JSON list of C-alpha atoms in Angstrom, two decimals:
[
{"chain": "A", "resi": 1, "resn": "TYR", "atom": "CA", "xyz": [0.60, 14.83, 11.63]},
{"chain": "A", "resi": 2, "resn": "TRP", "atom": "CA", "xyz": [-0.67, 12.15, 13.98]},
{"chain": "A", "resi": 3, "resn": "PRO", "atom": "CA", "xyz": [0.36, 11.03, 17.47]},
{"chain": "A", "resi": 4, "resn": "THR", "atom": "CA", "xyz": [2.95, 8.54, 16.26]},
{"chain": "A", "resi": 5, "resn": "GLN", "atom": "CA", "xyz": [4.83, 5.90, 18.18]},
{"chain": "A", "resi": 6, "resn": "THR", "atom": "CA", "xyz": [7.18, 5.20, 15.25]},
{"chain": "A", "resi": 7, "resn": "GLY", "atom": "CA", "xyz": [8.40, 8.70, 14.43]},
{"chain": "A", "resi": 8, "resn": "LYS", "atom": "CA", "xyz": [7.88, 12.19, 15.79]},
{"chain": "A", "resi": 9, "resn": "MET", "atom": "CA", "xyz": [4.70, 14.21, 15.64]},
{"chain": "A", "resi": 10, "resn": "HIS", "atom": "CA", "xyz": [5.00, 17.73, 14.18]},
{"chain": "A", "resi": 11, "resn": "ALA", "atom": "CA", "xyz": [5.81, 19.98, 17.13]},
{"chain": "A", "resi": 12, "resn": "GLY", "atom": "CA", "xyz": [3.50, 22.73, 15.84]},
{"chain": "A", "resi": 13, "resn": "LEU", "atom": "CA", "xyz": [0.47, 20.53, 16.54]},
{"chain": "A", "resi": 14, "resn": "ALA", "atom": "CA", "xyz": [1.29, 20.40, 20.26]},
{"chain": "A", "resi": 15, "resn": "GLY", "atom": "CA", "xyz": [-0.12, 16.87, 20.50]},
{"chain": "A", "resi": 16, "resn": "ARG", "atom": "CA", "xyz": [-3.40, 17.71, 18.75]},
{"chain": "A", "resi": 17, "resn": "ASP", "atom": "CA", "xyz": [-4.61, 14.90, 16.48]},
{"chain": "A", "resi": 18, "resn": "VAL", "atom": "CA", "xyz": [-5.81, 16.92, 13.50]},
{"chain": "A", "resi": 19, "resn": "LEU", "atom": "CA", "xyz": [-6.38, 13.78, 11.44]},
{"chain": "A", "resi": 20, "resn": "ALA", "atom": "CA", "xyz": [-8.83, 12.38, 13.99]},
{"chain": "A", "resi": 21, "resn": "GLU", "atom": "CA", "xyz": [-10.60, 15.74, 14.04]},
{"chain": "A", "resi": 22, "resn": "SER", "atom": "CA", "xyz": [-10.65, 16.32, 10.26]},
{"chain": "A", "resi": 23, "resn": "LEU", "atom": "CA", "xyz": [-11.57, 12.96, 8.78]},
{"chain": "A", "resi": 24, "resn": "PRO", "atom": "CA", "xyz": [-15.07, 12.66, 10.31]},
{"chain": "A", "resi": 25, "resn": "MET", "atom": "CA", "xyz": [-15.88, 16.23, 9.23]},
{"chain": "A", "resi": 26, "resn": "LEU", "atom": "CA", "xyz": [-14.74, 15.54, 5.65]},
{"chain": "A", "resi": 27, "resn": "HIS", "atom": "CA", "xyz": [-16.61, 12.23, 5.47]},
{"chain": "A", "resi": 28, "resn": "GLY", "atom": "CA", "xyz": [-19.65, 13.96, 7.00]},
{"chain": "A", "resi": 29, "resn": "ARG", "atom": "CA", "xyz": [-19.70, 16.27, 3.97]},
{"chain": "A", "resi": 30, "resn": "GLY", "atom": "CA", "xyz": [-19.55, 13.31, 1.60]},
{"chain": "A", "resi": 31, "resn": "LEU", "atom": "CA", "xyz": [-15.91, 13.82, 0.70]},
{"chain": "A", "resi": 32, "resn": "SER", "atom": "CA", "xyz": [-13.48, 10.99, 0.12]},
{"chain": "A", "resi": 33, "resn": "VAL", "atom": "CA", "xyz": [-10.22, 11.38, 1.98]},
{"chain": "A", "resi": 34, "resn": "CYS", "atom": "CA", "xyz": [-6.82, 10.39, 0.65]},
{"chain": "A", "resi": 35, "resn": "GLY", "atom": "CA", "xyz": [-3.90, 9.99, 3.04]},
{"chain": "A", "resi": 36, "resn": "TYR", "atom": "CA", "xyz": [-0.47, 11.25, 1.99]},
{"chain": "A", "resi": 37, "resn": "TYR", "atom": "CA", "xyz": [2.92, 9.74, 2.80]},
{"chain": "A", "resi": 38, "resn": "SER", "atom": "CA", "xyz": [6.31, 10.69, 1.37]},
{"chain": "A", "resi": 39, "resn": "LEU", "atom": "CA", "xyz": [8.40, 7.57, 0.81]},
{"chain": "A", "resi": 40, "resn": "VAL", "atom": "CA", "xyz": [11.97, 8.45, -0.19]},
{"chain": "A", "resi": 41, "resn": "TYR", "atom": "CA", "xyz": [11.94, 12.10, 0.93]},
{"chain": "A", "resi": 42, "resn": "ASN", "atom": "CA", "xyz": [11.73, 12.02, 4.72]},
{"chain": "A", "resi": 43, "resn": "ASN", "atom": "CA", "xyz": [13.38, 14.82, 6.70]},
{"chain": "A", "resi": 44, "resn": "TRP", "atom": "CA", "xyz": [12.78, 13.34, 10.18]},
{"chain": "A", "resi": 45, "resn": "ALA", "atom": "CA", "xyz": [14.16, 9.92, 9.23]},
{"chain": "A", "resi": 46, "resn": "PHE", "atom": "CA", "xyz": [17.12, 11.53, 7.45]},
{"chain": "A", "resi": 47, "resn": "LEU", "atom": "CA", "xyz": [18.06, 13.57, 10.51]},
{"chain": "A", "resi": 48, "resn": "GLU", "atom": "CA", "xyz": [17.39, 10.90, 13.13]},
{"chain": "A", "resi": 49, "resn": "HIS", "atom": "CA", "xyz": [18.98, 7.99, 11.27]},
{"chain": "A", "resi": 50, "resn": "PRO", "atom": "CA", "xyz": [22.04, 9.00, 9.22]},
{"chain": "A", "resi": 51, "resn": "GLU", "atom": "CA", "xyz": [22.53, 5.33, 8.37]},
{"chain": "A", "resi": 52, "resn": "TRP", "atom": "CA", "xyz": [19.28, 5.43, 6.32]},
{"chain": "A", "resi": 53, "resn": "ARG", "atom": "CA", "xyz": [20.49, 8.23, 4.04]},
{"chain": "A", "resi": 54, "resn": "MET", "atom": "CA", "xyz": [21.17, 7.90, 0.37]},
{"chain": "A", "resi": 55, "resn": "ALA", "atom": "CA", "xyz": [24.86, 8.21, -0.43]},
{"chain": "A", "resi": 56, "resn": "PRO", "atom": "CA", "xyz": [24.85, 10.40, -3.54]},
{"chain": "A", "resi": 57, "resn": "ALA", "atom": "CA", "xyz": [27.08, 9.33, -6.42]},
{"chain": "A", "resi": 58, "resn": "ALA", "atom": "CA", "xyz": [28.12, 12.87, -7.34]},
{"chain": "A", "resi": 59, "resn": "ASP", "atom": "CA", "xyz": [27.91, 16.41, -6.11]},
{"chain": "A", "resi": 60, "resn": "ALA", "atom": "CA", "xyz": [27.76, 18.12, -9.48]},
{"chain": "A", "resi": 61, "resn": "GLU", "atom": "CA", "xyz": [25.14, 20.64, -8.32]},
{"chain": "A", "resi": 62, "resn": "GLY", "atom": "CA", "xyz": [26.06, 20.95, -4.65]},
{"chain": "A", "resi": 63, "resn": "LEU", "atom": "CA", "xyz": [23.25, 18.58, -3.70]},
{"chain": "A", "resi": 64, "resn": "ALA", "atom": "CA", "xyz": [25.24, 16.87, -0.96]},
{"chain": "A", "resi": 65, "resn": "ASP", "atom": "CA", "xyz": [26.04, 20.09, 0.90]},
{"chain": "A", "resi": 66, "resn": "GLY", "atom": "CA", "xyz": [24.18, 21.31, 3.95]},
{"chain": "A", "resi": 67, "resn": "VAL", "atom": "CA", "xyz": [21.78, 19.46, 6.20]},
{"chain": "A", "resi": 68, "resn": "PHE", "atom": "CA", "xyz": [19.94, 17.57, 3.45]},
{"chain": "A", "resi": 69, "resn": "ALA", "atom": "CA", "xyz": [21.31, 15.66, 0.49]},
{"chain": "A", "resi": 70, "resn": "SER", "atom": "CA", "xyz": [19.05, 17.68, -1.77]},
{"chain": "A", "resi": 71, "resn": "ARG", "atom": "CA", "xyz": [18.00, 21.28, -1.76]},
{"chain": "A", "resi": 72, "resn": "ARG", "atom": "CA", "xyz": [14.98, 20.82, 0.49]},
{"chain": "A", "resi": 73, "resn": "TYR", "atom": "CA", "xyz": [14.54, 17.24, 1.65]},
{"chain": "A", "resi": 74, "resn": "GLY", "atom": "CA", "xyz": [16.47, 14.45, 3.28]},
{"chain": "A", "resi": 75, "resn": "LEU", "atom": "CA", "xyz": [16.62, 11.42, 1.02]},
{"chain": "A", "resi": 76, "resn": "CYS", "atom": "CA", "xyz": [16.41, 7.95, 2.53]},
{"chain": "A", "resi": 77, "resn": "CYS", "atom": "CA", "xyz": [17.38, 4.81, 0.64]},
{"chain": "A", "resi": 78, "resn": "PRO", "atom": "CA", "xyz": [14.56, 2.33, 0.03]},
{"chain": "A", "resi": 79, "resn": "ASN", "atom": "CA", "xyz": [17.17, -0.45, -0.07]},
{"chain": "A", "resi": 80, "resn": "ASN", "atom": "CA", "xyz": [18.10, 0.18, 3.56]},
{"chain": "A", "resi": 81, "resn": "PRO", "atom": "CA", "xyz": [16.35, -2.53, 5.63]},
{"chain": "A", "resi": 82, "resn": "GLY", "atom": "CA", "xyz": [15.99, -0.23, 8.66]},
{"chain": "A", "resi": 83, "resn": "TYR", "atom": "CA", "xyz": [14.35, 2.49, 6.61]},
{"chain": "A", "resi": 84, "resn": "ARG", "atom": "CA", "xyz": [12.06, 0.01, 4.83]},
{"chain": "A", "resi": 85, "resn": "GLN", "atom": "CA", "xyz": [10.94, -1.35, 8.20]},
{"chain": "A", "resi": 86, "resn": "PHE", "atom": "CA", "xyz": [10.31, 2.19, 9.47]},
{"chain": "A", "resi": 87, "resn": "VAL", "atom": "CA", "xyz": [8.07, 2.92, 6.44]},
{"chain": "A", "resi": 88, "resn": "MET", "atom": "CA", "xyz": [6.14, -0.31, 6.95]},
{"chain": "A", "resi": 89, "resn": "ASP", "atom": "CA", "xyz": [5.78, 0.43, 10.68]},
{"chain": "A", "resi": 90, "resn": "GLN", "atom": "CA", "xyz": [4.42, 3.91, 9.91]},
{"chain": "A", "resi": 91, "resn": "ILE", "atom": "CA", "xyz": [1.90, 2.49, 7.43]},
{"chain": "A", "resi": 92, "resn": "ALA", "atom": "CA", "xyz": [0.84, -0.19, 9.93]},
{"chain": "A", "resi": 93, "resn": "GLU", "atom": "CA", "xyz": [0.39, 2.51, 12.56]},
{"chain": "A", "resi": 94, "resn": "ILE", "atom": "CA", "xyz": [-1.62, 5.03, 10.56]},
{"chain": "A", "resi": 95, "resn": "LEU", "atom": "CA", "xyz": [-3.98, 2.87, 8.48]},
{"chain": "A", "resi": 96, "resn": "PRO", "atom": "CA", "xyz": [-5.96, 1.19, 11.25]},
{"chain": "A", "resi": 97, "resn": "ALA", "atom": "CA", "xyz": [-6.20, 4.46, 13.16]},
{"chain": "A", "resi": 98, "resn": "TYR", "atom": "CA", "xyz": [-7.68, 6.63, 10.38]},
{"chain": "A", "resi": 99, "resn": "ASP", "atom": "CA", "xyz": [-10.47, 6.08, 7.89]},
{"chain": "A", "resi": 100, "resn": "PHE", "atom": "CA", "xyz": [-8.77, 6.94, 4.60]},
{"chain": "A", "resi": 101, "resn": "ASP", "atom": "CA", "xyz": [-10.46, 6.08, 1.32]},
{"chain": "A", "resi": 102, "resn": "GLY", "atom": "CA", "xyz": [-7.15, 6.10, -0.50]},
{"chain": "A", "resi": 103, "resn": "MET", "atom": "CA", "xyz": [-3.42, 6.48, 0.07]},
{"chain": "A", "resi": 104, "resn": "PHE", "atom": "CA", "xyz": [-1.10, 8.58, -2.05]},
{"chain": "A", "resi": 105, "resn": "TYR", "atom": "CA", "xyz": [2.56, 7.64, -1.72]},
{"chain": "A", "resi": 106, "resn": "ASP", "atom": "CA", "xyz": [4.74, 10.43, -2.95]},
{"chain": "A", "resi": 107, "resn": "MET", "atom": "CA", "xyz": [8.30, 10.32, -4.24]},
{"chain": "A", "resi": 108, "resn": "THR", "atom": "CA", "xyz": [8.44, 6.63, -5.21]},
{"chain": "A", "resi": 109, "resn": "PHE", "atom": "CA", "xyz": [11.56, 7.06, -7.35]},
{"chain": "A", "resi": 110, "resn": "TRP", "atom": "CA", "xyz": [15.33, 7.47, -7.23]},
{"chain": "A", "resi": 111, "resn": "PRO", "atom": "CA", "xyz": [16.11, 11.21, -7.11]},
{"chain": "A", "resi": 112, "resn": "GLN", "atom": "CA", "xyz": [19.81, 10.37, -7.44]},
{"chain": "A", "resi": 113, "resn": "ILE", "atom": "CA", "xyz": [22.16, 7.43, -7.83]},
{"chain": "A", "resi": 114, "resn": "CYS", "atom": "CA", "xyz": [22.76, 5.99, -4.37]},
{"chain": "A", "resi": 115, "resn": "LEU", "atom": "CA", "xyz": [26.10, 4.43, -3.47]},
{"chain": "A", "resi": 116, "resn": "CYS", "atom": "CA", "xyz": [25.16, 3.28, 0.03]},
{"chain": "A", "resi": 117, "resn": "GLU", "atom": "CA", "xyz": [26.32, -0.11, 1.28]},
{"chain": "A", "resi": 118, "resn": "HIS", "atom": "CA", "xyz": [22.82, -1.56, 0.80]},
{"chain": "A", "resi": 119, "resn": "CYS", "atom": "CA", "xyz": [22.65, -0.60, -2.87]},
{"chain": "A", "resi": 120, "resn": "ARG", "atom": "CA", "xyz": [26.20, -1.85, -3.44]},
{"chain": "A", "resi": 121, "resn": "ASN", "atom": "CA", "xyz": [25.57, -5.13, -1.63]},
{"chain": "A", "resi": 122, "resn": "ARG", "atom": "CA", "xyz": [22.26, -5.71, -3.38]},
{"chain": "A", "resi": 123, "resn": "LEU", "atom": "CA", "xyz": [23.78, -5.20, -6.83]},
{"chain": "A", "resi": 124, "resn": "ARG", "atom": "CA", "xyz": [26.65, -7.56, -5.95]},
{"chain": "A", "resi": 125, "resn": "ALA", "atom": "CA", "xyz": [24.20, -10.19, -4.67]},
{"chain": "A", "resi": 126, "resn": "GLU", "atom": "CA", "xyz": [21.82, -9.96, -7.62]},
{"chain": "A", "resi": 127, "resn": "CYS", "atom": "CA", "xyz": [24.19, -9.24, -10.50]},
{"chain": "A", "resi": 128, "resn": "GLY", "atom": "CA", "xyz": [27.67, -10.08, -9.22]},
{"chain": "A", "resi": 129, "resn": "ALA", "atom": "CA", "xyz": [28.77, -6.57, -10.17]},
{"chain": "A", "resi": 130, "resn": "GLU", "atom": "CA", "xyz": [29.89, -3.28, -8.70]},
{"chain": "A", "resi": 131, "resn": "ILE", "atom": "CA", "xyz": [28.02, -0.02, -9.27]},
{"chain": "A", "resi": 132, "resn": "PRO", "atom": "CA", "xyz": [29.62, 1.54, -12.38]},
{"chain": "A", "resi": 133, "resn": "ALA", "atom": "CA", "xyz": [31.79, 4.59, -11.76]},
{"chain": "A", "resi": 134, "resn": "THR", "atom": "CA", "xyz": [30.41, 6.43, -14.80]},
{"chain": "A", "resi": 135, "resn": "ILE", "atom": "CA", "xyz": [26.94, 7.06, -16.13]},
{"chain": "A", "resi": 136, "resn": "ASP", "atom": "CA", "xyz": [27.15, 5.69, -19.66]},
{"chain": "A", "resi": 137, "resn": "TRP", "atom": "CA", "xyz": [23.92, 4.62, -21.35]},
{"chain": "A", "resi": 138, "resn": "PHE", "atom": "CA", "xyz": [25.95, 2.72, -23.95]},
{"chain": "A", "resi": 139, "resn": "ASP", "atom": "CA", "xyz": [27.76, 0.65, -21.30]},
{"chain": "A", "resi": 140, "resn": "GLU", "atom": "CA", "xyz": [26.23, -2.75, -20.61]},
{"chain": "A", "resi": 141, "resn": "SER", "atom": "CA", "xyz": [27.17, -2.69, -16.91]},
{"chain": "A", "resi": 142, "resn": "PHE", "atom": "CA", "xyz": [25.58, 0.71, -16.36]},
{"chain": "A", "resi": 143, "resn": "CYS", "atom": "CA", "xyz": [22.39, -0.38, -18.13]},
{"chain": "A", "resi": 144, "resn": "ALA", "atom": "CA", "xyz": [22.28, -3.53, -15.97]},
{"chain": "A", "resi": 145, "resn": "PHE", "atom": "CA", "xyz": [22.65, -1.33, -12.88]},
{"chain": "A", "resi": 146, "resn": "GLN", "atom": "CA", "xyz": [19.87, 0.98, -14.07]},
{"chain": "A", "resi": 147, "resn": "ALA", "atom": "CA", "xyz": [17.63, -2.03, -14.74]},
{"chain": "A", "resi": 148, "resn": "ALA", "atom": "CA", "xyz": [18.30, -3.18, -11.17]},
{"chain": "A", "resi": 149, "resn": "ARG", "atom": "CA", "xyz": [17.37, 0.27, -9.82]},
{"chain": "A", "resi": 150, "resn": "GLU", "atom": "CA", "xyz": [14.09, 0.13, -11.77]},
{"chain": "A", "resi": 151, "resn": "ARG", "atom": "CA", "xyz": [13.36, -3.34, -10.34]},
{"chain": "A", "resi": 152, "resn": "TRP", "atom": "CA", "xyz": [14.21, -2.19, -6.82]},
{"chain": "A", "resi": 153, "resn": "ILE", "atom": "CA", "xyz": [11.94, 0.85, -6.84]},
{"chain": "A", "resi": 154, "resn": "ALA", "atom": "CA", "xyz": [9.10, -1.15, -8.42]},
{"chain": "A", "resi": 155, "resn": "GLU", "atom": "CA", "xyz": [9.54, -3.83, -5.75]},
{"chain": "A", "resi": 156, "resn": "PHE", "atom": "CA", "xyz": [9.49, -1.15, -3.03]},
{"chain": "A", "resi": 157, "resn": "ALA", "atom": "CA", "xyz": [6.27, 0.32, -4.46]},
{"chain": "A", "resi": 158, "resn": "MET", "atom": "CA", "xyz": [4.68, -3.12, -4.64]},
{"chain": "A", "resi": 159, "resn": "ALA", "atom": "CA", "xyz": [5.74, -3.90, -1.06]},
{"chain": "A", "resi": 160, "resn": "VAL", "atom": "CA", "xyz": [4.23, -0.61, 0.17]},
{"chain": "A", "resi": 161, "resn": "THR", "atom": "CA", "xyz": [1.05, -1.23, -1.80]},
{"chain": "A", "resi": 162, "resn": "GLY", "atom": "CA", "xyz": [0.77, -4.82, -0.52]},
{"chain": "A", "resi": 163, "resn": "HIS", "atom": "CA", "xyz": [1.39, -3.70, 3.05]},
{"chain": "A", "resi": 164, "resn": "THR", "atom": "CA", "xyz": [-1.29, -1.02, 2.67]},
{"chain": "A", "resi": 165, "resn": "LYS", "atom": "CA", "xyz": [-3.86, -3.38, 1.14]},
{"chain": "A", "resi": 166, "resn": "ALA", "atom": "CA", "xyz": [-3.19, -5.98, 3.86]},
{"chain": "A", "resi": 167, "resn": "ARG", "atom": "CA", "xyz": [-4.16, -3.42, 6.49]},
{"chain": "A", "resi": 168, "resn": "LYS", "atom": "CA", "xyz": [-7.02, -1.78, 4.62]},
{"chain": "A", "resi": 169, "resn": "PRO", "atom": "CA", "xyz": [-8.15, -3.99, 1.70]},
{"chain": "A", "resi": 170, "resn": "GLY", "atom": "CA", "xyz": [-10.62, -1.54, 0.13]},
{"chain": "A", "resi": 171, "resn": "VAL", "atom": "CA", "xyz": [-8.31, 1.46, 0.05]},
{"chain": "A", "resi": 172, "resn": "SER", "atom": "CA", "xyz": [-7.08, 2.79, -3.29]},
{"chain": "A", "resi": 173, "resn": "VAL", "atom": "CA", "xyz": [-3.32, 3.24, -3.63]},
{"chain": "A", "resi": 174, "resn": "ALA", "atom": "CA", "xyz": [-1.43, 5.63, -5.90]},
{"chain": "A", "resi": 175, "resn": "HIS", "atom": "CA", "xyz": [2.29, 6.34, -6.21]},
{"chain": "A", "resi": 176, "resn": "ASN", "atom": "CA", "xyz": [4.02, 9.39, -7.61]},
{"chain": "A", "resi": 177, "resn": "CYS", "atom": "CA", "xyz": [6.59, 7.80, -9.88]},
{"chain": "A", "resi": 178, "resn": "ALA", "atom": "CA", "xyz": [7.17, 11.01, -11.84]},
{"chain": "A", "resi": 179, "resn": "THR", "atom": "CA", "xyz": [10.84, 10.37, -12.59]},
{"chain": "A", "resi": 180, "resn": "LEU", "atom": "CA", "xyz": [10.55, 6.62, -13.03]},
{"chain": "A", "resi": 181, "resn": "MET", "atom": "CA", "xyz": [11.45, 6.74, -16.68]}
]
């Protein structure tokens, strides 16, 4: 919803910078303004960069069918270095340009088990193991994999928060980690 150099502006805005128009009016009324950014769910990135997509472990509910790997949104893997850089570039682009009082980062969690090469390689590098073929909460290797996933998403959230604070030190930062547990 801004004239971006790192992604694609919503076509319905026809180039109009509604953020630049709205923020001064909101601040003029004494309202704090919180920016919103969806981290893992990103339709544009999913469509433009198939290599950034999560590779779902199973298709038990038909979630891998159709355009998106979920019912409504394209899911991008936070372990993919290209996608991580894209997110950081978007944050670096938007924060200096707009006077947000806070940032809300939505969808900071794993909506599914990802079997992409980056998740596989990272688990091998950190744990010397392969991603288990079966979800089994009594299996030590699956629990080690799940612990790695928890570390990875927490690290991603901390990297996003640090990147945000480096660009706008006084801004508050919140993450929706609804399915973290």
